Amino acid sequence: MKMRNGFTLIELLVVIAIIAILVALLLPAVQQAREAARRSSCKNNLKQLALAMHNYHDVVTKLPPGAFRTPQVNYPLGWVPRLLPYIEQGARSDAMEAIVKDYTTLRSPYRSHDLQDPIFTTPITVLTCPSSALGDIASDHPVTANFPYANTQGALHYRANAGSVDVDFVAGVTSARDHARSGIMFPESKIRLNDIKDGTTNTIMFGETSKSAGWSSSMITGFGGIKPWTWGFYDYSDGDFLLIDHKVIQFPINYKGTFLTSMTPFTSYHQGGAQFALCDGSVRFLSNNMSLEILKALATRQGGEVIGEF
């Protein structure tokens, strides 16, 4: 009898079907492994930022402010430029000072100067979550005459904690300018670690805001979502502030309803929640299902709330 060499059509189809099933089974595992690596990288970013804050505090004896009002600019630089020497970006900090001494208080890379300088257009890896679909450029701000380079500057996916809307809240002329002073960073703040009476393990330092897809308002996407790391707050002539790189906590994590600019929710592309750095330097993944009351309690530095396990 003559021996067959090779597969019959039916055998070949069976082999193909088996391979397809194996691929279908393995692909989710591969995707999960990749996301786990990205989530770990995001966690490491927050750890580095928290450590940088502590190192800054050791030198300056207080945490960075959410920018200071200055007569020269409406968009004062926020906490990121002050941390540059502590996140291996000292050369960038020196380059800013070479433009003008005391750049962090006298200039803003916003409208008419420095807009295309690589100092500001080159992204900073530690400031962006690798899971974010929006990338490392501030891409969700609409380009207008006043924002000609809004989508070319490096993005910021982590925002500092300004406090809870329920504690030490300051209302502005319009609701978009409301802010709180109960957190660890707010306009013209001078908070020291020993001012955190609730305990550094129970107080948020930074949280993720790496997802803003679907937010339709230009004020929300520009100021509440993915924005350049160079903006601290907008300083209105009547004394009100529009928070940009720090935020007031009023809504649950990944909340999708209606909200005001200074109170946009913490968001992420991680499944089920977002990552937060606490003031003790630790990083926690907090669930979308976390009680809003607990989240608000974690926002205050001396609210006296009893939090328990979270």
C-alpha positions as a printed Julia matrix, in Angstrom:
310×3 Matrix{Float64}:
   0.0    0.0    0.0
   1.32   3.44  -0.91
   2.08   5.64   2.16
   0.55   9.15   2.35
   2.86  12.15   2.71
   1.19  15.15   4.38
  -2.24  16.03   5.78
  -5.65  15.52   4.35
  -7.83  18.62   4.04
  -9.83  17.64   7.09
  -6.68  17.12   9.17
  -5.32  20.48   8.05
  -8.55  22.23   9.04
  -8.45  20.55  12.43
  -4.86  21.74  13.01
  -5.77  25.28  11.98
  -8.76  25.23  14.32
  -6.59  24.04  17.21
  -4.04  26.8   16.55
  -6.83  29.39  16.41
  -8.2   28.21  19.75
  -4.75  28.36  21.36
  -4.19  31.89  20.04
  -7.61  32.95  21.34
  -6.72  31.56  24.76
  -3.24  33.08  24.88
  -4.0   36.56  23.51
  -5.93  37.8   26.59
  -3.13  36.52  28.81
  -0.56  38.39  26.73
  -2.66  41.57  26.84
  -3.09  41.23  30.6
   0.65  40.77  31.04
   1.32  43.9   28.99
  -1.19  45.93  30.98
   0.3   44.62  34.23
   3.69  45.9   33.06
   2.22  49.29  32.12
   0.39  49.52  35.43
   3.62  48.72  37.26
   5.4   51.46  35.3
   2.64  53.92  36.19
   2.97  52.95  39.84
   6.71  53.54  39.65
   6.08  57.0   38.16
   3.95  57.93  41.15
   6.57  56.56  43.55
   9.22  58.72  41.89
   7.03  61.81  42.07
   6.24  61.18  45.75
   9.94  60.71  46.51
  10.72  63.91  44.62
   8.17  65.76  46.75
   9.82  64.47  49.92
  13.28  65.44  48.67
  11.99  68.9   47.75
  10.47  69.2   51.21
  13.79  68.23  52.81
  15.52  71.1   51.0
  12.83  73.82  50.99
  11.08  72.7   54.24
   7.64  72.75  52.61
   5.83  71.1   49.72
   5.66  72.9   46.36
   2.79  75.36  45.97
   0.1   75.16  43.34
   1.9   78.22  41.87
   1.98  81.77  43.19
   0.2   84.8   41.83
   2.6   87.02  39.89
   2.02  90.3   38.05
   3.98  89.06  35.03
   1.89  86.04  33.95
  -1.67  84.75  34.18
  -0.54  81.13  33.93
   2.06  80.7   36.68
   4.1   77.52  36.52
   2.98  74.83  38.91
   4.64  72.09  40.94
   6.31  70.17  38.1
   9.03  72.74  37.25
   9.93  72.93  40.93
  10.44  69.17  41.04
  12.54  68.93  37.86
  15.89  68.7   39.71
  14.47  65.83  41.79
  13.19  63.72  38.86
  16.47  63.66  36.91
  15.48  66.71  34.86
  18.02  69.13  36.27
  19.31  70.01  32.8
  15.8   71.09  31.79
  15.52  73.2   34.92
  18.88  74.82  34.21
  17.8   75.55  30.63
  14.69  77.33  31.94
  16.83  79.44  34.26
  19.12  80.27  31.33
  16.17  81.9   29.56
  15.5   84.15  32.53
  16.47  83.86  36.2
  13.64  82.68  38.45
  11.74  81.33  35.44
   9.28  79.46  37.68
   7.9   82.74  39.03
   8.53  85.2   36.22
   7.59  83.36  33.02
   5.09  80.95  31.56
   5.62  78.93  28.35
   2.1   79.64  27.23
   1.35  82.21  24.52
   3.91  84.56  23.06
   7.24  83.13  24.16
   9.03  79.81  24.5
   6.08  77.92  23.02
   8.1   75.69  20.73
  11.17  75.32  22.91
  12.2   71.65  23.33
  12.37  72.33  27.07
   8.58  72.22  27.08
   7.71  70.19  23.98
   9.88  67.2   24.87
   7.72  64.91  27.06
   8.81  63.83  30.54
   8.31  60.08  30.9
   7.65  60.09  34.64
   4.69  62.44  34.13
   2.68  60.17  31.83
   0.95  56.85  32.31
   1.94  54.28  29.65
  -1.59  52.84  29.68
  -3.12  56.13  28.54
  -4.37  56.11  24.97
  -3.74  59.86  24.79
   0.04  59.51  24.73
   2.71  61.79  26.15
   1.67  65.01  24.39
  -1.12  67.25  25.73
  -3.31  66.16  22.87
  -6.87  66.78  24.05
  -6.73  70.56  24.26
  -8.31  72.28  21.25
  -5.87  74.33  19.19
  -7.04  77.95  19.05
  -5.46  81.36  18.57
  -4.73  81.52  22.29
  -3.51  77.92  22.43
  -1.5   77.51  19.2
   0.84  74.89  20.64
  -1.49  73.28  23.16
  -1.15  69.84  21.59
   2.62  69.91  21.2
   3.72  70.42  24.8
   4.46  67.52  27.12
   1.42  66.09  28.91
   0.73  65.68  32.63
  -1.23  62.59  33.72
  -0.92  63.06  37.49
  -2.5   65.86  39.51
  -1.86  66.98  43.04
  -4.5   66.9   45.76
  -5.99  70.33  46.54
  -8.51  68.97  49.05
 -12.17  68.13  49.39
 -15.09  70.24  48.29
 -16.58  69.65  51.76
 -13.68  71.17  53.74
 -12.19  74.69  53.53
 -13.84  75.34  50.19
 -13.46  78.73  48.51
 -16.07  79.76  45.94
 -15.0   81.98  43.06
 -16.99  84.37  40.9
 -17.97  81.45  38.68
 -18.21  77.78  39.53
 -15.27  76.95  37.25
 -13.0   78.9   39.58
 -13.91  77.18  42.83
 -11.07  75.65  44.79
 -10.29  74.11  48.18
  -7.43  74.6   50.64
  -7.79  71.44  52.69
  -5.36  69.29  50.69
  -1.59  69.36  50.31
  -1.38  71.76  47.36
  -3.5   74.73  46.28
  -2.91  78.28  45.03
  -0.1   79.87  47.07
   0.05  76.94  49.49
   2.94  76.46  51.96
   2.14  73.04  53.43
   4.7   71.11  55.49
   4.56  67.39  56.09
   3.94  67.92  59.8
   0.84  69.93  58.86
  -0.75  66.66  57.7
  -2.46  65.87  60.99
  -4.6   63.07  59.52
  -1.39  61.14  58.88
   0.64  60.81  55.72
  -0.69  57.27  55.21
  -4.25  58.63  55.09
  -3.73  61.62  52.79
  -3.52  61.69  49.0
  -0.56  63.42  47.38
  -1.15  62.65  43.68
  -3.77  60.85  41.63
  -4.13  59.82  38.01
  -5.97  61.91  35.43
  -4.78  60.07  32.36
  -8.14  59.6   30.65
 -10.48  62.31  29.42
 -11.8   60.9   26.14
 -15.38  61.96  25.55
 -15.26  65.16  27.58
 -16.76  67.66  25.19
 -16.2   71.04  26.84
 -12.98  72.77  25.8
 -12.58  74.09  29.35
 -12.87  70.54  30.69
 -10.5   68.93  28.21
  -8.01  71.78  28.3
  -7.86  72.46  32.0
  -9.35  69.38  33.6
  -7.98  66.65  31.42
  -4.65  66.04  29.72
  -2.75  69.31  29.78
   0.84  70.53  29.56
   2.93  70.03  32.69
   3.81  73.72  32.57
   0.46  75.05  33.83
  -0.22  75.52  37.55
  -3.39  77.6   37.61
  -4.99  80.48  35.79
  -4.88  83.72  37.75
  -7.93  85.89  37.15
  -7.66  89.63  37.66
 -10.43  89.52  40.29
  -8.4   87.21  42.53
  -9.96  83.87  41.56
  -8.02  80.8   40.48
  -8.7   78.09  37.92
  -6.88  74.96  39.1
  -4.93  73.09  36.43
  -2.22  70.78  37.82
  -3.99  70.17  41.13
  -7.62  69.32  41.8
 -10.53  69.44  44.21
 -12.1   66.05  44.98
 -15.87  66.01  44.57
 -16.63  62.97  42.39
 -15.91  59.22  42.41
 -12.95  57.77  40.5
 -13.64  57.56  36.75
 -16.95  59.42  37.19
 -18.57  60.02  33.79
 -21.28  62.56  34.61
 -21.28  66.35  34.52
 -18.65  68.23  36.48
 -16.87  71.56  36.78
 -13.38  72.31  35.52
 -11.53  72.47  38.84
 -13.32  69.33  40.03
 -12.76  66.87  37.2
 -12.59  63.3   38.53
  -9.49  61.18  38.87
  -9.38  58.91  35.82
  -7.29  56.17  34.27
  -7.22  53.49  31.58
  -6.49  50.83  34.21
  -9.36  48.42  34.65
 -11.51  49.14  37.68
  -9.87  52.22  39.2
  -6.85  54.49  39.29
  -3.52  54.74  41.1
  -2.72  57.24  43.85
   0.42  58.26  45.69
  -0.1   58.92  49.38
   1.9   61.43  51.39
   3.96  58.67  53.02
   5.35  57.82  49.57
   3.34  54.63  49.09
   1.18  54.02  46.0
  -2.28  52.46  46.17
  -4.71  51.31  43.49
  -8.13  52.64  44.48
 -11.3   51.11  43.06
 -14.02  52.92  41.15
 -16.33  51.52  43.83
 -14.56  53.28  46.69
 -16.95  55.3   48.82
 -16.91  58.94  47.82
 -16.88  59.88  51.49
 -13.66  57.92  52.04
 -12.1   59.47  48.92
 -12.98  62.95  50.2
 -11.57  62.07  53.61
  -8.3   61.01  51.97
  -8.2   64.45  50.32
  -7.98  66.42  53.58
  -4.76  66.81  55.53
  -6.36  67.63  58.88
 -10.06  66.9   58.55
 -10.05  64.54  61.52
 -12.01  61.86  59.65
 -11.84  58.25  60.84
 -11.03  56.32  57.67
 -10.14  52.77  58.69
  -9.06  50.26  56.04
  -9.33  51.25  52.4
